[in-house]
XYZ file of C-alpha atoms in Angstrom:
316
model
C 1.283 40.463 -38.288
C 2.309 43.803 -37.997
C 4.942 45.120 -35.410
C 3.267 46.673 -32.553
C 4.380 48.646 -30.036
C 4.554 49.819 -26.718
C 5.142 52.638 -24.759
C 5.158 53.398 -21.265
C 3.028 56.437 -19.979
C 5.019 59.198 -19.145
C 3.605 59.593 -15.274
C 4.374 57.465 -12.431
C 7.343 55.586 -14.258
C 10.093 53.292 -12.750
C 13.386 53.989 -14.108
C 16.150 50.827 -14.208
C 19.459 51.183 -15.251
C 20.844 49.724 -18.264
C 23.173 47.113 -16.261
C 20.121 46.083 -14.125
C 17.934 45.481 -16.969
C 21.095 43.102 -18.337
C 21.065 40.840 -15.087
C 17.882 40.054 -15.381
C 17.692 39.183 -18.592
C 20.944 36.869 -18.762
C 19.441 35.823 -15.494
C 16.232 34.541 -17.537
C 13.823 34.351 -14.036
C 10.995 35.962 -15.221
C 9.785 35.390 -11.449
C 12.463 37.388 -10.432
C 12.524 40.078 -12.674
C 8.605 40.876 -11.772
C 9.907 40.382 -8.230
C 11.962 42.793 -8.434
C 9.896 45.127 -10.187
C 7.287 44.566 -7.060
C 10.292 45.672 -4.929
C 11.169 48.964 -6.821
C 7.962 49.443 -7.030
C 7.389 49.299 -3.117
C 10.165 51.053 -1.873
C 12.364 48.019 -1.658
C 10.862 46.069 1.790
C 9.465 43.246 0.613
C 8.947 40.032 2.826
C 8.869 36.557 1.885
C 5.179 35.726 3.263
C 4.208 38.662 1.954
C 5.601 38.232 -1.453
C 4.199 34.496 -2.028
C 0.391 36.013 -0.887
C 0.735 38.660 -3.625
C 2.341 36.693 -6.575
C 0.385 33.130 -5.561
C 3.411 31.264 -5.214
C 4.807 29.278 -3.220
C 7.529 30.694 -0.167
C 10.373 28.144 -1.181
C 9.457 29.702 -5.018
C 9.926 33.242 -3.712
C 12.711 32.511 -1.525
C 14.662 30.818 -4.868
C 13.962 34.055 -6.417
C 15.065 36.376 -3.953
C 17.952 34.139 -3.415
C 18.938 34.680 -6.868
C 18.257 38.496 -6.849
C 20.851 38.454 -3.840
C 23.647 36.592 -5.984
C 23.106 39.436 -9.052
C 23.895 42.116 -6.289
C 20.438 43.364 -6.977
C 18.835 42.355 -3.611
C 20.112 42.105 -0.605
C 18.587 40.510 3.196
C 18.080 43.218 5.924
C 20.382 42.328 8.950
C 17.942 43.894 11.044
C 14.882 41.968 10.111
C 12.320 41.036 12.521
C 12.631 36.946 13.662
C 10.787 34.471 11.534
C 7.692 33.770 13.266
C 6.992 30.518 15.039
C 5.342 27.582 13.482
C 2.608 27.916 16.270
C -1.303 26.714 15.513
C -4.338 29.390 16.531
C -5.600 28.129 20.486
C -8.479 25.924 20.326
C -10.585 24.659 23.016
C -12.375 21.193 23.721
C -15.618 22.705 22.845
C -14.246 23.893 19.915
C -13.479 20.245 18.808
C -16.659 18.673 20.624
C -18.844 20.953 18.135
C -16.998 19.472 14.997
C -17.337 16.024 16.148
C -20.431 16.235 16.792
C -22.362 18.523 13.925
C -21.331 15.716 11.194
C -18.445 17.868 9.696
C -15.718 15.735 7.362
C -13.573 16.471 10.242
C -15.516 13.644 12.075
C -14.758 11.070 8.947
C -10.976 12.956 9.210
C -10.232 11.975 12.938
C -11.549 8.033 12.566
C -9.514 7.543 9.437
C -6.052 9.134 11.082
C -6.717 6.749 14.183
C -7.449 3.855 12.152
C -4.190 4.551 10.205
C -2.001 5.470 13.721
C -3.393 2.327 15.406
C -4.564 4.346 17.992
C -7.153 6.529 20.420
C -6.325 10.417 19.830
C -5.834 12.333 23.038
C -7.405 15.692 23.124
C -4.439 17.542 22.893
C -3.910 15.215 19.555
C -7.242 16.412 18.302
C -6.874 20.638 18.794
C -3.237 19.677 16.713
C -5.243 17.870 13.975
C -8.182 20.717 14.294
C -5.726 23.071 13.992
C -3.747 21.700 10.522
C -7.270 20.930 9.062
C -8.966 24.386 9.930
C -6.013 27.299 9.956
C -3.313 25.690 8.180
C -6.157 24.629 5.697
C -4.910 21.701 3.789
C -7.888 19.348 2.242
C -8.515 16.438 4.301
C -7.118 13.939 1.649
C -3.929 15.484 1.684
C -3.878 15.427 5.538
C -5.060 11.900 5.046
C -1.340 11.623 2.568
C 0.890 13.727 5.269
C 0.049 11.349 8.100
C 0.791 8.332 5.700
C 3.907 9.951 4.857
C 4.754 10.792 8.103
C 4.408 6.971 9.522
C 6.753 5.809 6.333
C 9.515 8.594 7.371
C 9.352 7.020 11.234
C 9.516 3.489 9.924
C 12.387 4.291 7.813
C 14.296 6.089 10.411
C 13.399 4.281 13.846
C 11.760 0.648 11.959
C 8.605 -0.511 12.193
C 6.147 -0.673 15.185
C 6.864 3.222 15.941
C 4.129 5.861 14.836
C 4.654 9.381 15.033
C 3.698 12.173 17.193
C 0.590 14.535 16.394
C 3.700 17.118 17.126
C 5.637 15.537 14.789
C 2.748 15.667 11.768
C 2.107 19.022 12.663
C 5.717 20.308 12.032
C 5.430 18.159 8.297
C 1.739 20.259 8.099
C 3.704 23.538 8.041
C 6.541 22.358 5.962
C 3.728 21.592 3.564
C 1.231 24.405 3.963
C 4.677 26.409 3.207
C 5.308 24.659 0.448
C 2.168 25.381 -1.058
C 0.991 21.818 -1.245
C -2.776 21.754 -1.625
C -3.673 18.901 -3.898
C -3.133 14.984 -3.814
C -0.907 15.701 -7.152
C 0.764 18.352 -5.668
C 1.763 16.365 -2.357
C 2.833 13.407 -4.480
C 5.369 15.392 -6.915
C 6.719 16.763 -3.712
C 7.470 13.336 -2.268
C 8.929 12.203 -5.748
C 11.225 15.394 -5.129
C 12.046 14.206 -1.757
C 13.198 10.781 -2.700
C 15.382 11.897 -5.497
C 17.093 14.473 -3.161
C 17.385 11.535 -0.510
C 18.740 9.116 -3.155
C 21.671 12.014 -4.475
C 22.450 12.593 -0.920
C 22.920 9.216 -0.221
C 25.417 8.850 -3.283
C 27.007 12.438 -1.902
C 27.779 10.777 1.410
C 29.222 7.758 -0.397
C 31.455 10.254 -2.343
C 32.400 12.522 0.721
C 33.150 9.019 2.755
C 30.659 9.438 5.202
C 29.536 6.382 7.048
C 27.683 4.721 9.800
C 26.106 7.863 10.591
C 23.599 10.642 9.378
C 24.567 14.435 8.613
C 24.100 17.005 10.899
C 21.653 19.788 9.962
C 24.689 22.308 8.945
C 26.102 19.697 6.175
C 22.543 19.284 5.167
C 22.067 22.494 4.132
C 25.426 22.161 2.612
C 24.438 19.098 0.645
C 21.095 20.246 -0.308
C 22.039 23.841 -1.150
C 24.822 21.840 -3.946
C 21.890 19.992 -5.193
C 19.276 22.654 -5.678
C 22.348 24.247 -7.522
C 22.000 21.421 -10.288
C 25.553 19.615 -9.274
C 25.791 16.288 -10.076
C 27.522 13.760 -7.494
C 30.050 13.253 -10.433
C 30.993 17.546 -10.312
C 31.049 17.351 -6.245
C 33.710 14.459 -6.264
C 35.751 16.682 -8.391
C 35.256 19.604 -5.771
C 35.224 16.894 -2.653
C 39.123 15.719 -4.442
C 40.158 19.471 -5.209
C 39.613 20.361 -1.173
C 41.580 17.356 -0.122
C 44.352 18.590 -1.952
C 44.292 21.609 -0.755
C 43.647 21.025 2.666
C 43.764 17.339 3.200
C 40.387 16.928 4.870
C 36.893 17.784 4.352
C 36.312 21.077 5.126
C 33.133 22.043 3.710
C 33.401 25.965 4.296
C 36.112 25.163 1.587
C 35.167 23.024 -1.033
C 31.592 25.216 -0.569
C 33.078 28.127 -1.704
C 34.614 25.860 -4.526
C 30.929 24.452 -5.325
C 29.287 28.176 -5.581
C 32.445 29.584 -7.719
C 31.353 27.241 -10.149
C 27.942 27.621 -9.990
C 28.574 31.389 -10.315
C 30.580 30.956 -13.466
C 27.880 28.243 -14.807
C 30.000 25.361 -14.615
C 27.988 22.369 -13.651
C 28.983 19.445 -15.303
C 31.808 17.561 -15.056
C 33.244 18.046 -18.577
C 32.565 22.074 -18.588
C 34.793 22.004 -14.827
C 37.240 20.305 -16.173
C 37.151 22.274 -19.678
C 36.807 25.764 -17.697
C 38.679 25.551 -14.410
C 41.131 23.131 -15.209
C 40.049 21.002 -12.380
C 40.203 16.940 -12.680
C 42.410 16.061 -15.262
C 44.426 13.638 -14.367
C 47.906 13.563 -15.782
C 48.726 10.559 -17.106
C 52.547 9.212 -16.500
C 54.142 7.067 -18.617
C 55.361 4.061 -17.345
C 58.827 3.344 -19.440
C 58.399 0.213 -21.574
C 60.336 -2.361 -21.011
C 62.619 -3.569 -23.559
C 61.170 -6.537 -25.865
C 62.996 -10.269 -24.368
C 64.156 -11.578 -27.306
C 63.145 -15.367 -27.569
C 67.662 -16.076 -27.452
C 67.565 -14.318 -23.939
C 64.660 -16.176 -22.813
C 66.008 -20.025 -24.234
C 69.176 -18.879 -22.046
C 67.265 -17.874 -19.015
C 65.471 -21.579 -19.233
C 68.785 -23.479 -19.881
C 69.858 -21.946 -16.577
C 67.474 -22.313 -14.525
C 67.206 -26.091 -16.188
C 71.226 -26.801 -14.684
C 70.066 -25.190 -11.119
C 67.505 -27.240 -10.691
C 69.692 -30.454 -11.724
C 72.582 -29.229 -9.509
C 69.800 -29.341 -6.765
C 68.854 -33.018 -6.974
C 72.625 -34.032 -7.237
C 73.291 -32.329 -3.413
């Protein structure tokens, strides 16, 4: 095939420099680089909602990227941005709810089958919350169906069984998912797959950072779950967990954080390229002197002694 090529059109151009162009490409996010393009492109304010509409991915996708584009120095958050806005559902009246019920809409079939799995009457204020994730947050009914299901596992586990949730509480899940772009039964299930694997490694984090008998607070959280979205292996953070007790015989995570994303920003993330790279984990080995070899004389001699002891003994 012959070598074609391409040429930009000489109006209306966007110009990057030559060491810009090189972080993106030894970054290798092609969701990145076109994110930043969209930023050039737009003057530079760019918003995460806004950004996720346009490119038809998901926030936590953008926010990775951006993230990213903030480590290369190439993007960075405005200190004066406006405050997230509220996880808050449209208002919705009874009538509102009384015409679904009653004109034979799925959300009819939608409200029996959340009751029958709750064990329980919905209140009306329980019904303009489930209204309100089926209709504005618009996730399908069978993946409502899943988040509820979900959300009475995650109270069992936490609180045992015999507790169901809140409507409040399965609305807060709604928006982590609608966030998350989760749309589909497949969708919702890889995300739960993701969940359990991040619970498991946390679990074997806490195990490694001796924490016991009770759960982490929301700050080490984000700690723990920023280390594993960085692709660190419990095996690498016991290496950084040992390197801060040295240093400052405790855990102090602001520390052995900033040892975690030194790594990370140097691509070291596996136990044998830390230890290879940053000269962290070897353990010296000290010899132990050897004992001199007991001759089989010395040890007929040590026998003959303790053979006229004991004798000596019976005689008193």
């Amino acid at each position: 095939m012959a070598d074609i090529r391409f040429v930009l059109p000489g109006s209306d151009t966007i110009t990057l420099d030559g060491r810009t162009v090189d972080k993106l490409i030894r970054a290798g996010d092609g969701g990145a680089a076109l994110l930043y393009l969209y930023a050039i492109r737009t003057g530079g304010a760019l918003s995460v909602s806004q950004a996720a509409k346009i490119f038809c991915r998901s926030e936590k996708d953008i926010s990775a990227s951006m993230e990213l584009l903030n480590r290369l120095g190439l993007l960075k958050y405005d200190e004066t941005r406006a405050p997230a806005q509220k996880d808050e559902l449209p208002e919705y009246t009874a009538d509102d709810i009384k015409h679904e019920l009653q004109n034979g809409s799925v959300f009819s079939f939608l409200v029996q089958e959340v009751q029958r799995r709750l064990g329980k009457l919905l209140t009306s204020d329980d019904l303009i919350k489930l209204f309100g994730i089926y209709d504005s947050l618009g996730l399908p009914p069978e993946v409502i169906l899943h988040l509820v299901t979900y959300c009475i596992d995650e109270n069992t586990r936490r609180y045992g069984p015999g507790r169901v949730p809140t409507m409040r509480y399965i609305e807060k899940a709604a928006f982590t998912w609608e966030r998350e772009g989760i749309m589909s039964l497949e969708e919702a299930e890889q995300y739960l797959k993701q969940l359990e694997a991040k619970r498991s490694l946390t679990g074997e984090i806490k195990t490694i950072l001796q924490i016991r008998d009770r759960e982490l607070s929301q700050s080490e959280k984000r700690y723990v779950h920023g280390w594993i979205s960085m692709g660190f292996s419990p095996e690498a953070l016991e290496l950084a967990y040992d390197k801060t007790l040295l240093k400052t015989g405790r855990l102090a995570w602001s520390y052995m954080n900033s040892i975690i994303v030194s790594w990370h920003q140097k691509g070291l993330h596996t136990v044998d390229s830390i230890r290879a790279k940053d000269g962290v984990g070897a353990v010296s080995q000290k010899k132990t002197p050897n004992k001199p070899a007991t001759s089989p004389v010395d040890e007929l001699a040590d026998y003959e002694r303790m053979k006229k002891f004991l004798e000596k003994m019976k005689e008193e």
